[in-house]
Amino acid sequence: MKCKLSNRQQTIILADVALLFTLCYLSLCFNNNIWTDEAFTIELLHSDFAGILKGTASDVHPPLYYLIAKCFTLVFGDSLLCLKLVSILPMTLCMTWGAYHIRRRFDFATALLFIVLLGVIPCTMEYAVQVRMYSWAIFFVTCMALWAYEAYLERKWRYFIGIALTSAAAAYTHYFAFVSVILIYGLLFLALAFGSPRELGKWLSATALSLLLFLPWMPYMRLQIKGVSKNYWIEEITGKTIKAFFPFLFDMDIPGTTAVWVGLLAVSLCLGVHMIVTGDRGADRERGMGVFSLMCLFVPIGTAVTGIVASALIRPVFIVRYLLPCMGLVALFLAIPLARYGREAVYPALLLFFLCAGLVDYKQSVYREYQWTHTAETEAFLAEHVGEQDIIAYNYESYKFIYDYYWSDDEKILWQGIDLDGNPYDTIWLLGTIYWPTPTDAYLAEHGWQKQFMGNYGIEHNDFKIYKITRR
């Protein structure tokens, strides 16, 4: 679709659309909800830089995201809002920086569609505001892919250096982003080998620089892989699990939306192949765009296949959210052929459809962030009822680090550590999860206590029943 807008008008529109999505993300941040992984992040950020490196080395992820977040907390404080803004920033950068390069290399229509698609893919809106590393991984992987395309076309050293830096950053952010990085390097190698073998020296230099930058962390990665191979929480991957990948990534609060997204992926695949085969409107350039769009799809597919195969050969290590680092490439894969073949009526219709989809997804995200959980209700209930001589008890020790965010050690205690015959509390407010048996009436009566069910409450994904336990 031809664009009659001036460069300045195009820039304003792209910036405004990126700002619109940024404001949407920002509006989802004004809550006090955290889930298990976010609680781990917050607890880890209470350490200094050395403690973060040590704590990350004993976990299963690389450290870069935590170090970035720590830097922000030193400047802006460690509030939950600040930490969520740290996650929003790379999404905004990906939209603006990515759109700049996409418009330059493709056109305005592709850049605009890329921003909209990245913003409305359902899983990205959910994870853009979580206190985790996924949005940074999206940014680094997308940057690397775009620079790889520039390096292939122009063969300039600065692009190969950009590849090396962003690939190392992605590897330091998430290990399945590292898998995506390896796949992009492999695709670039093939493209240069068949198209410009003289430039393979630059490819080798970029690869060597990436490995050199990641070398300090390799011993810790090896230990983490060894630990995961012995014991990990992920369940076995089955055909049913794989089938559920698409709803996780694309499902909205409207029946059939996953099928619509899968259909769009299929259409884009056909259009990309058509660009390669026909090469109309510019022959080699057109074919190159088609090849690049298909490569953008190959990376998430290859990442998923790698995770599934590793899970089958070693032990389950892959879940669908580990594909989130590739979502910028999915948006790019859709944007290139859809914008290229969009006519005057088709392109505006596509934009309208995706914006409507974004409104539905945004409504769903608002519900998820503000109404779906019982966090605010739980906090309000306990703030109103817990007296000075009362204590909050929890019966699942592994969730302590979640409860640490909401209550101090003076306000809470592990239920199994309470001596009912000698404790000084007037009332015990028990958060009873399904992971540990709730004390029976007979057991409590034996020790001179009684319980009263107060309702179903919870914090994000952690649901529990609250019991008021008082002396008889």
Short mmCIF file of C-alpha atoms in Angstrom, two decimals:
data_model
loop_
_atom_site.label_atom_id
_atom_site.label_comp_id
_atom_site.label_asym_id
_atom_site.label_seq_id
_atom_site.Cartn_x
_atom_site.Cartn_y
_atom_site.Cartn_z
CA MET A 1 0.00 0.00 0.00
CA LYS A 2 1.44 3.35 -1.02
CA CYS A 3 1.69 6.05 1.61
CA LYS A 4 1.28 9.73 0.73
CA LEU A 5 2.25 10.93 4.20
CA SER A 6 5.45 12.89 4.69
CA ASN A 7 8.28 11.40 6.72
CA ARG A 8 7.43 13.71 9.62
CA GLN A 9 3.77 12.66 9.56
CA GLN A 10 4.77 9.01 9.44
CA THR A 11 7.10 9.46 12.41
CA ILE A 12 4.38 11.20 14.42
CA ILE A 13 1.87 8.44 13.70
CA LEU A 14 4.30 5.67 14.61
CA ALA A 15 5.31 7.46 17.80
CA ASP A 16 1.70 8.11 18.76
CA VAL A 17 0.69 4.47 18.28
CA ALA A 18 3.68 3.30 20.34
CA LEU A 19 2.72 5.85 23.01
CA LEU A 20 -0.87 4.58 22.97
CA PHE A 21 0.25 1.03 23.75
CA THR A 22 2.67 2.31 26.38
CA LEU A 23 -0.19 4.12 28.13
CA CYS A 24 -2.30 0.96 27.92
CA TYR A 25 0.47 -0.99 29.60
CA LEU A 26 0.90 1.75 32.20
CA SER A 27 -2.80 1.66 33.08
CA LEU A 28 -2.41 -2.03 34.02
CA CYS A 29 0.28 -1.34 36.61
CA PHE A 30 -1.66 0.28 39.46
CA ASN A 31 -2.30 -2.79 41.55
CA ASN A 32 -0.48 -4.78 44.20
CA ASN A 33 -0.66 -8.21 42.58
CA ILE A 34 2.37 -10.45 42.31
CA TRP A 35 2.69 -14.15 41.54
CA THR A 36 5.39 -16.65 42.43
CA ASP A 37 8.02 -15.66 39.86
CA GLU A 38 7.49 -11.95 40.48
CA ALA A 39 7.89 -12.53 44.21
CA PHE A 40 11.20 -14.26 43.48
CA THR A 41 12.33 -11.24 41.45
CA ILE A 42 11.41 -8.80 44.22
CA GLU A 43 13.13 -10.89 46.89
CA LEU A 44 16.27 -11.19 44.77
CA LEU A 45 16.38 -7.43 44.18
CA HIS A 46 16.72 -6.86 47.92
CA SER A 47 20.30 -8.15 47.51
CA ASP A 48 23.27 -6.15 46.25
CA PHE A 49 24.75 -6.85 42.82
CA ALA A 50 26.97 -9.64 44.12
CA GLY A 51 23.98 -11.21 45.87
CA ILE A 52 21.94 -11.03 42.68
CA LEU A 53 24.66 -12.83 40.72
CA LYS A 54 24.94 -15.48 43.43
CA GLY A 55 21.16 -15.88 43.74
CA THR A 56 20.68 -16.10 39.98
CA ALA A 57 23.46 -18.65 39.63
CA SER A 58 21.60 -20.93 42.04
CA ASP A 59 18.34 -20.46 40.09
CA VAL A 60 17.59 -21.39 36.47
CA HIS A 61 17.86 -18.05 34.63
CA PRO A 62 20.75 -15.77 33.63
CA PRO A 63 21.21 -12.47 35.50
CA LEU A 64 20.94 -9.51 33.10
CA TYR A 65 17.29 -8.63 33.71
CA TYR A 66 17.79 -8.62 37.48
CA LEU A 67 20.85 -6.38 37.15
CA ILE A 68 18.91 -3.95 34.94
CA ALA A 69 16.03 -3.89 37.42
CA LYS A 70 18.44 -3.36 40.32
CA CYS A 71 19.95 -0.32 38.59
CA PHE A 72 16.48 1.19 38.20
CA THR A 73 15.61 0.59 41.85
CA LEU A 74 18.76 2.37 42.98
CA VAL A 75 17.63 5.47 41.08
CA PHE A 76 13.82 5.36 41.27
CA GLY A 77 13.11 3.16 44.29
CA ASP A 78 11.89 -0.40 44.61
CA SER A 79 8.13 0.08 44.47
CA LEU A 80 6.10 -2.45 42.52
CA LEU A 81 5.07 0.30 40.09
CA CYS A 82 8.73 1.10 39.37
CA LEU A 83 9.51 -2.56 38.73
CA LYS A 84 6.59 -2.85 36.33
CA LEU A 85 7.80 0.24 34.47
CA VAL A 86 11.14 -1.53 34.03
CA SER A 87 9.24 -4.20 32.09
CA ILE A 88 7.24 -1.71 30.02
CA LEU A 89 10.35 0.19 28.86
CA PRO A 90 11.71 -2.52 26.51
CA MET A 91 8.27 -2.94 24.90
CA THR A 92 8.23 0.77 24.08
CA LEU A 93 11.82 0.58 22.85
CA CYS A 94 10.99 -2.43 20.69
CA MET A 95 8.05 -0.61 19.10
CA THR A 96 9.89 2.65 18.44
CA TRP A 97 13.38 1.38 17.60
CA GLY A 98 11.95 -1.54 15.66
CA ALA A 99 9.54 0.67 13.72
CA TYR A 100 12.38 3.01 12.79
CA HIS A 101 14.40 0.20 11.22
CA ILE A 102 11.39 -1.49 9.68
CA ARG A 103 10.17 1.70 8.00
CA ARG A 104 13.68 2.36 6.73
CA ARG A 105 14.13 -1.13 5.31
CA PHE A 106 10.53 -1.93 4.32
CA ASP A 107 7.95 0.87 4.49
CA PHE A 108 5.63 2.84 6.76
CA ALA A 109 2.75 0.37 6.41
CA THR A 110 4.91 -2.52 7.63
CA ALA A 111 6.27 -0.48 10.55
CA LEU A 112 2.80 0.58 11.66
CA LEU A 113 1.45 -2.94 11.40
CA PHE A 114 4.43 -4.26 13.37
CA ILE A 115 3.73 -1.91 16.29
CA VAL A 116 0.03 -2.77 16.33
CA LEU A 117 0.66 -6.52 16.09
CA LEU A 118 3.30 -6.50 18.81
CA GLY A 119 0.89 -4.59 21.02
CA VAL A 120 -2.20 -6.73 20.45
CA ILE A 121 -0.78 -10.26 20.48
CA PRO A 122 -2.52 -11.36 23.69
CA CYS A 123 0.45 -12.85 25.52
CA THR A 124 2.60 -9.74 25.08
CA MET A 125 0.09 -7.43 26.74
CA GLU A 126 -0.10 -9.77 29.73
CA TYR A 127 3.64 -10.18 30.22
CA ALA A 128 4.64 -6.60 29.35
CA VAL A 129 3.67 -5.52 32.88
CA GLN A 130 5.03 -8.47 34.83
CA VAL A 131 8.13 -8.16 36.98
CA ARG A 132 10.03 -10.65 34.86
CA MET A 133 12.56 -10.72 32.05
CA TYR A 134 10.34 -11.55 29.08
CA SER A 135 9.84 -8.05 27.65
CA TRP A 136 13.60 -7.43 27.70
CA ALA A 137 14.12 -10.75 25.92
CA ILE A 138 11.60 -9.68 23.26
CA PHE A 139 13.53 -6.45 22.73
CA PHE A 140 16.97 -8.05 22.45
CA VAL A 141 15.89 -10.91 20.15
CA THR A 142 13.95 -8.54 17.85
CA CYS A 143 16.91 -6.14 17.71
CA MET A 144 19.27 -8.95 16.82
CA ALA A 145 17.02 -10.20 14.01
CA LEU A 146 16.65 -6.75 12.49
CA TRP A 147 20.38 -6.12 12.66
CA ALA A 148 21.01 -9.56 11.13
CA TYR A 149 18.87 -8.51 8.17
CA GLU A 150 20.76 -5.23 7.89
CA ALA A 151 24.07 -7.10 8.10
CA TYR A 152 23.04 -9.41 5.29
CA LEU A 153 21.97 -6.54 3.06
CA GLU A 154 24.74 -4.01 3.72
CA ARG A 155 27.60 -6.14 5.11
CA LYS A 156 28.72 -3.30 7.38
CA TRP A 157 30.73 -3.97 10.52
CA ARG A 158 28.46 -1.92 12.75
CA TYR A 159 25.57 -4.29 12.13
CA PHE A 160 27.67 -7.34 12.95
CA ILE A 161 28.77 -5.64 16.16
CA GLY A 162 25.12 -4.89 16.92
CA ILE A 163 24.33 -8.58 16.36
CA ALA A 164 27.04 -9.60 18.78
CA LEU A 165 25.92 -7.20 21.52
CA THR A 166 22.20 -7.91 21.28
CA SER A 167 22.72 -11.68 21.03
CA ALA A 168 24.86 -11.64 24.16
CA ALA A 169 22.25 -9.50 25.93
CA ALA A 170 19.50 -11.93 24.91
CA ALA A 171 21.54 -14.91 26.12
CA TYR A 172 22.12 -13.16 29.46
CA THR A 173 18.36 -12.54 29.77
CA HIS A 174 16.74 -15.94 29.13
CA TYR A 175 18.14 -19.28 28.03
CA PHE A 176 15.46 -19.89 25.42
CA ALA A 177 16.20 -16.42 24.06
CA PHE A 178 19.73 -17.86 23.78
CA VAL A 179 18.27 -20.71 21.68
CA SER A 180 16.59 -18.13 19.43
CA VAL A 181 19.90 -16.29 19.12
CA ILE A 182 21.65 -19.46 17.97
CA LEU A 183 18.94 -20.03 15.35
CA ILE A 184 19.27 -16.45 14.03
CA TYR A 185 23.03 -16.88 13.81
CA GLY A 186 22.50 -20.13 11.90
CA LEU A 187 20.07 -18.54 9.44
CA LEU A 188 22.42 -15.60 8.87
CA PHE A 189 25.28 -18.04 8.23
CA LEU A 190 23.23 -19.84 5.56
CA ALA A 191 22.18 -16.57 3.96
CA LEU A 192 25.77 -15.33 3.75
CA ALA A 193 27.15 -18.69 2.66
CA PHE A 194 24.81 -18.82 -0.33
CA GLY A 195 24.68 -15.08 -1.04
CA SER A 196 27.96 -13.52 0.00
CA PRO A 197 30.50 -16.05 1.34
CA ARG A 198 33.22 -13.40 1.52
CA GLU A 199 31.35 -11.84 4.46
CA LEU A 200 31.53 -15.00 6.59
CA GLY A 201 34.61 -13.58 8.31
CA LYS A 202 32.43 -10.85 9.82
CA TRP A 203 29.91 -13.49 10.87
CA LEU A 204 32.67 -15.45 12.59
CA SER A 205 33.91 -12.30 14.31
CA ALA A 206 30.41 -11.49 15.59
CA THR A 207 29.95 -15.07 16.80
CA ALA A 208 33.31 -15.02 18.56
CA LEU A 209 32.50 -11.70 20.24
CA SER A 210 29.13 -13.06 21.43
CA LEU A 211 30.79 -16.13 22.91
CA LEU A 212 33.49 -14.03 24.51
CA LEU A 213 30.89 -11.79 26.15
CA PHE A 214 28.93 -14.79 27.44
CA LEU A 215 31.98 -16.78 28.49
CA PRO A 216 32.01 -15.55 32.14
CA TRP A 217 28.54 -17.00 32.70
CA MET A 218 29.07 -20.35 30.98
CA PRO A 219 30.28 -22.22 34.11
CA TYR A 220 27.12 -21.15 35.96
CA MET A 221 24.93 -22.07 33.00
CA ARG A 222 26.53 -25.51 32.97
CA LEU A 223 25.77 -25.97 36.67
CA GLN A 224 22.18 -24.78 36.16
CA ILE A 225 21.67 -27.22 33.28
CA LYS A 226 23.09 -30.02 35.43
CA GLY A 227 20.74 -29.15 38.26
CA VAL A 228 17.70 -28.90 36.01
CA SER A 229 18.50 -32.26 34.39
CA LYS A 230 18.18 -33.89 37.81
CA ASN A 231 15.10 -32.13 39.13
CA TYR A 232 12.74 -29.50 37.73
CA TRP A 233 9.12 -28.50 38.23
CA ILE A 234 7.92 -28.57 34.59
CA GLU A 235 5.55 -31.40 33.72
CA GLU A 236 5.95 -33.83 30.83
CA ILE A 237 5.22 -32.40 27.38
CA THR A 238 2.44 -34.26 25.56
CA GLY A 239 0.42 -33.69 22.42
CA LYS A 240 -2.20 -32.00 24.58
CA THR A 241 0.47 -29.69 25.99
CA ILE A 242 1.67 -28.69 22.52
CA LYS A 243 -1.91 -28.12 21.36
CA ALA A 244 -2.35 -25.69 24.27
CA PHE A 245 0.58 -23.54 23.05
CA PHE A 246 -1.62 -21.60 20.62
CA PRO A 247 -4.38 -20.64 23.11
CA PHE A 248 -1.72 -19.43 25.56
CA LEU A 249 -0.16 -17.17 22.94
CA PHE A 250 -3.24 -15.98 21.05
CA ASP A 251 -6.47 -16.68 22.96
CA MET A 252 -8.76 -13.73 23.70
CA ASP A 253 -12.04 -13.42 25.54
CA ILE A 254 -13.98 -14.22 22.35
CA PRO A 255 -14.62 -17.77 21.07
CA GLY A 256 -12.57 -18.73 18.05
CA THR A 257 -9.90 -16.02 18.32
CA THR A 258 -7.07 -18.56 18.50
CA ALA A 259 -8.27 -20.04 15.20
CA VAL A 260 -8.33 -16.54 13.66
CA TRP A 261 -4.72 -15.90 14.70
CA VAL A 262 -3.63 -19.31 13.41
CA GLY A 263 -5.43 -18.51 10.15
CA LEU A 264 -3.53 -15.21 9.89
CA LEU A 265 -0.27 -17.07 10.44
CA ALA A 266 -1.20 -19.47 7.63
CA VAL A 267 -2.15 -16.62 5.28
CA SER A 268 1.11 -14.80 6.04
CA LEU A 269 3.04 -17.98 5.39
CA CYS A 270 1.40 -18.36 1.97
CA LEU A 271 2.02 -14.71 1.13
CA GLY A 272 5.65 -14.98 2.20
CA VAL A 273 6.13 -17.98 -0.05
CA HIS A 274 4.43 -16.07 -2.86
CA MET A 275 6.87 -13.19 -2.40
CA ILE A 276 9.76 -15.61 -2.79
CA VAL A 277 8.36 -17.48 -5.78
CA THR A 278 7.08 -14.55 -7.82
CA GLY A 279 9.41 -11.79 -6.71
CA ASP A 280 7.08 -9.19 -8.17
CA ARG A 281 7.63 -5.46 -7.69
CA GLY A 282 11.34 -5.61 -7.28
CA ALA A 283 12.48 -9.18 -7.88
CA ASP A 284 15.49 -9.82 -5.61
CA ARG A 285 14.42 -7.25 -3.02
CA GLU A 286 10.94 -8.77 -2.90
CA ARG A 287 12.31 -12.27 -2.56
CA GLY A 288 14.66 -11.13 0.20
CA MET A 289 11.74 -9.70 2.16
CA GLY A 290 9.81 -12.93 1.73
CA VAL A 291 12.77 -15.02 2.89
CA PHE A 292 13.29 -12.76 5.91
CA SER A 293 9.62 -13.00 6.91
CA LEU A 294 9.77 -16.81 6.80
CA MET A 295 12.98 -16.78 8.82
CA CYS A 296 11.17 -14.71 11.45
CA LEU A 297 8.63 -17.54 11.71
CA PHE A 298 11.31 -20.23 11.71
CA VAL A 299 12.94 -18.87 14.88
CA PRO A 300 9.96 -19.42 17.24
CA ILE A 301 9.20 -22.75 15.58
CA GLY A 302 12.83 -23.83 15.94
CA THR A 303 12.92 -22.61 19.55
CA ALA A 304 9.81 -24.63 20.39
CA VAL A 305 11.13 -27.74 18.64
CA THR A 306 14.44 -27.41 20.51
CA GLY A 307 12.62 -27.14 23.83
CA ILE A 308 10.37 -30.11 23.07
CA VAL A 309 13.26 -32.31 21.91
CA ALA A 310 15.38 -31.36 24.95
CA SER A 311 12.41 -32.16 27.18
CA ALA A 312 12.05 -35.58 25.54
CA LEU A 313 15.75 -36.45 25.70
CA ILE A 314 16.65 -35.06 29.13
CA ARG A 315 13.64 -34.07 31.21
CA PRO A 316 10.82 -31.51 30.77
CA VAL A 317 12.46 -28.07 30.59
CA PHE A 318 10.17 -26.16 28.23
CA ILE A 319 6.86 -24.36 28.68
CA VAL A 320 5.08 -22.18 26.18
CA ARG A 321 5.87 -18.86 27.86
CA TYR A 322 9.52 -19.50 26.96
CA LEU A 323 8.43 -18.56 23.43
CA LEU A 324 7.68 -15.00 24.55
CA PRO A 325 11.16 -13.74 23.52
CA CYS A 326 10.17 -14.57 19.91
CA MET A 327 6.93 -12.56 19.86
CA GLY A 328 8.56 -9.57 18.19
CA LEU A 329 9.56 -11.88 15.34
CA VAL A 330 6.03 -13.28 15.14
CA ALA A 331 4.73 -9.70 14.79
CA LEU A 332 7.34 -9.01 12.11
CA PHE A 333 6.51 -12.23 10.26
CA LEU A 334 2.86 -11.18 10.09
CA ALA A 335 3.52 -7.52 9.29
CA ILE A 336 5.82 -7.96 6.26
CA PRO A 337 3.55 -9.95 3.90
CA LEU A 338 0.24 -8.55 5.20
CA ALA A 339 1.39 -4.98 4.64
CA ARG A 340 3.05 -5.86 1.35
CA TYR A 341 -0.07 -7.35 -0.18
CA GLY A 342 -2.56 -5.02 1.49
CA ARG A 343 -4.55 -2.94 -0.97
CA GLU A 344 -6.36 0.32 -0.25
CA ALA A 345 -9.33 -1.46 1.33
CA VAL A 346 -7.48 -4.46 2.82
CA TYR A 347 -4.83 -2.66 4.85
CA PRO A 348 -7.20 -0.32 6.73
CA ALA A 349 -9.46 -3.32 7.40
CA LEU A 350 -6.49 -5.20 8.86
CA LEU A 351 -5.57 -2.28 11.09
CA LEU A 352 -9.16 -1.95 12.25
CA PHE A 353 -9.37 -5.67 13.01
CA PHE A 354 -6.14 -5.67 15.02
CA LEU A 355 -7.08 -2.52 16.92
CA CYS A 356 -10.45 -4.05 17.80
CA ALA A 357 -8.61 -7.19 18.88
CA GLY A 358 -6.37 -4.97 20.99
CA LEU A 359 -9.40 -3.42 22.70
CA VAL A 360 -10.73 -6.88 23.55
CA ASP A 361 -7.33 -7.97 24.83
CA TYR A 362 -6.97 -4.76 26.83
CA LYS A 363 -10.36 -5.30 28.45
CA GLN A 364 -9.30 -8.84 29.29
CA SER A 365 -6.02 -7.55 30.75
CA VAL A 366 -7.83 -4.97 32.90
CA TYR A 367 -10.05 -7.72 34.28
CA ARG A 368 -7.02 -9.94 34.92
CA GLU A 369 -5.04 -7.21 36.69
CA TYR A 370 -7.80 -5.59 38.74
CA GLN A 371 -10.75 -7.96 39.15
CA TRP A 372 -9.70 -11.54 38.58
CA THR A 373 -7.54 -11.91 41.69
CA HIS A 374 -8.52 -11.47 45.35
CA THR A 375 -5.34 -9.62 46.31
CA ALA A 376 -6.88 -6.25 47.18
CA GLU A 377 -9.81 -7.98 48.89
CA THR A 378 -7.41 -10.16 50.92
CA GLU A 379 -5.26 -7.21 51.99
CA ALA A 380 -8.32 -5.20 52.98
CA PHE A 381 -9.85 -8.07 54.96
CA LEU A 382 -6.70 -8.78 56.96
CA ALA A 383 -5.95 -5.10 57.52
CA GLU A 384 -9.42 -4.67 58.98
CA HIS A 385 -9.53 -7.80 61.18
CA VAL A 386 -5.98 -8.60 62.34
CA GLY A 387 -5.41 -7.06 65.78
CA GLU A 388 -2.19 -6.26 67.62
CA GLN A 389 -2.17 -9.60 69.44
CA ASP A 390 -3.13 -11.57 66.32
CA ILE A 391 -0.92 -13.38 63.81
CA ILE A 392 -1.28 -14.36 60.15
CA ALA A 393 -0.37 -18.01 59.64
CA TYR A 394 0.32 -19.76 56.33
CA ASN A 395 0.47 -23.51 55.87
CA TYR A 396 2.63 -23.82 52.73
CA GLU A 397 6.26 -22.99 53.46
CA SER A 398 7.29 -22.63 49.81
CA TYR A 399 5.05 -19.55 49.49
CA LYS A 400 6.84 -17.64 52.24
CA PHE A 401 8.69 -15.44 49.79
CA ILE A 402 5.33 -14.37 48.31
CA TYR A 403 3.92 -13.51 51.73
CA ASP A 404 7.17 -11.69 52.56
CA TYR A 405 6.16 -9.03 50.07
CA TYR A 406 2.87 -8.34 51.83
CA TRP A 407 3.64 -8.90 55.50
CA SER A 408 6.72 -8.66 57.70
CA ASP A 409 8.05 -11.58 59.74
CA ASP A 410 6.48 -10.01 62.85
CA GLU A 411 3.04 -10.23 61.22
CA LYS A 412 3.15 -13.81 59.95
CA ILE A 413 4.29 -17.27 60.91
CA LEU A 414 4.36 -20.77 59.45
CA TRP A 415 1.41 -22.73 60.82
CA GLN A 416 3.53 -25.83 61.44
CA GLY A 417 5.74 -23.73 63.73
CA ILE A 418 2.93 -22.67 66.07
CA ASP A 419 2.68 -24.24 69.53
CA LEU A 420 -1.05 -24.16 70.20
CA ASP A 421 -0.54 -24.89 73.91
CA GLY A 422 1.88 -22.09 74.55
CA ASN A 423 1.48 -19.36 71.89
CA PRO A 424 0.65 -15.79 72.94
CA TYR A 425 -1.76 -14.92 70.14
CA ASP A 426 -5.38 -13.93 70.66
CA THR A 427 -6.41 -14.95 67.14
CA ILE A 428 -4.68 -16.87 64.36
CA TRP A 429 -5.74 -15.99 60.82
CA LEU A 430 -4.82 -19.08 58.81
CA LEU A 431 -4.24 -18.89 55.06
CA GLY A 432 -5.12 -22.48 54.24
CA THR A 433 -3.90 -23.69 50.84
CA ILE A 434 -4.57 -27.11 49.33
CA TYR A 435 -0.91 -28.05 49.75
CA TRP A 436 -1.19 -28.81 53.46
CA PRO A 437 -4.09 -30.29 55.46
CA THR A 438 -6.27 -27.77 57.30
CA PRO A 439 -6.31 -28.47 61.06
CA THR A 440 -9.45 -30.37 62.01
CA ASP A 441 -11.98 -29.18 64.57
CA ALA A 442 -11.13 -32.13 66.78
CA TYR A 443 -7.40 -31.34 66.72
CA LEU A 444 -8.02 -27.69 67.56
CA ALA A 445 -10.51 -28.56 70.32
CA GLU A 446 -7.96 -30.88 71.87
CA HIS A 447 -5.69 -27.87 72.35
CA GLY A 448 -8.45 -25.47 73.36
CA TRP A 449 -9.01 -23.71 70.02
CA GLN A 450 -11.77 -23.48 67.44
CA LYS A 451 -11.90 -22.32 63.84
CA GLN A 452 -14.36 -20.37 61.70
CA PHE A 453 -14.32 -20.28 57.90
CA MET A 454 -14.15 -16.64 56.74
CA GLY A 455 -14.16 -17.03 52.95
CA ASN A 456 -12.15 -17.76 49.82
CA TYR A 457 -9.31 -15.33 49.20
CA GLY A 458 -5.96 -15.31 47.44
CA ILE A 459 -2.99 -13.44 45.99
CA GLU A 460 -2.72 -13.57 42.18
CA HIS A 461 -2.50 -17.31 41.29
CA ASN A 462 -2.19 -18.37 44.95
CA ASP A 463 -5.70 -19.15 46.23
CA PHE A 464 -6.46 -20.03 49.83
CA LYS A 465 -9.23 -20.14 52.43
CA ILE A 466 -9.01 -17.86 55.43
CA TYR A 467 -9.89 -19.37 58.81
CA LYS A 468 -10.27 -17.42 62.05
CA ILE A 469 -8.82 -19.58 64.83
CA THR A 470 -9.64 -18.45 68.39
CA ARG A 471 -9.51 -19.90 71.87
CA ARG A 472 -12.56 -21.80 73.05
#
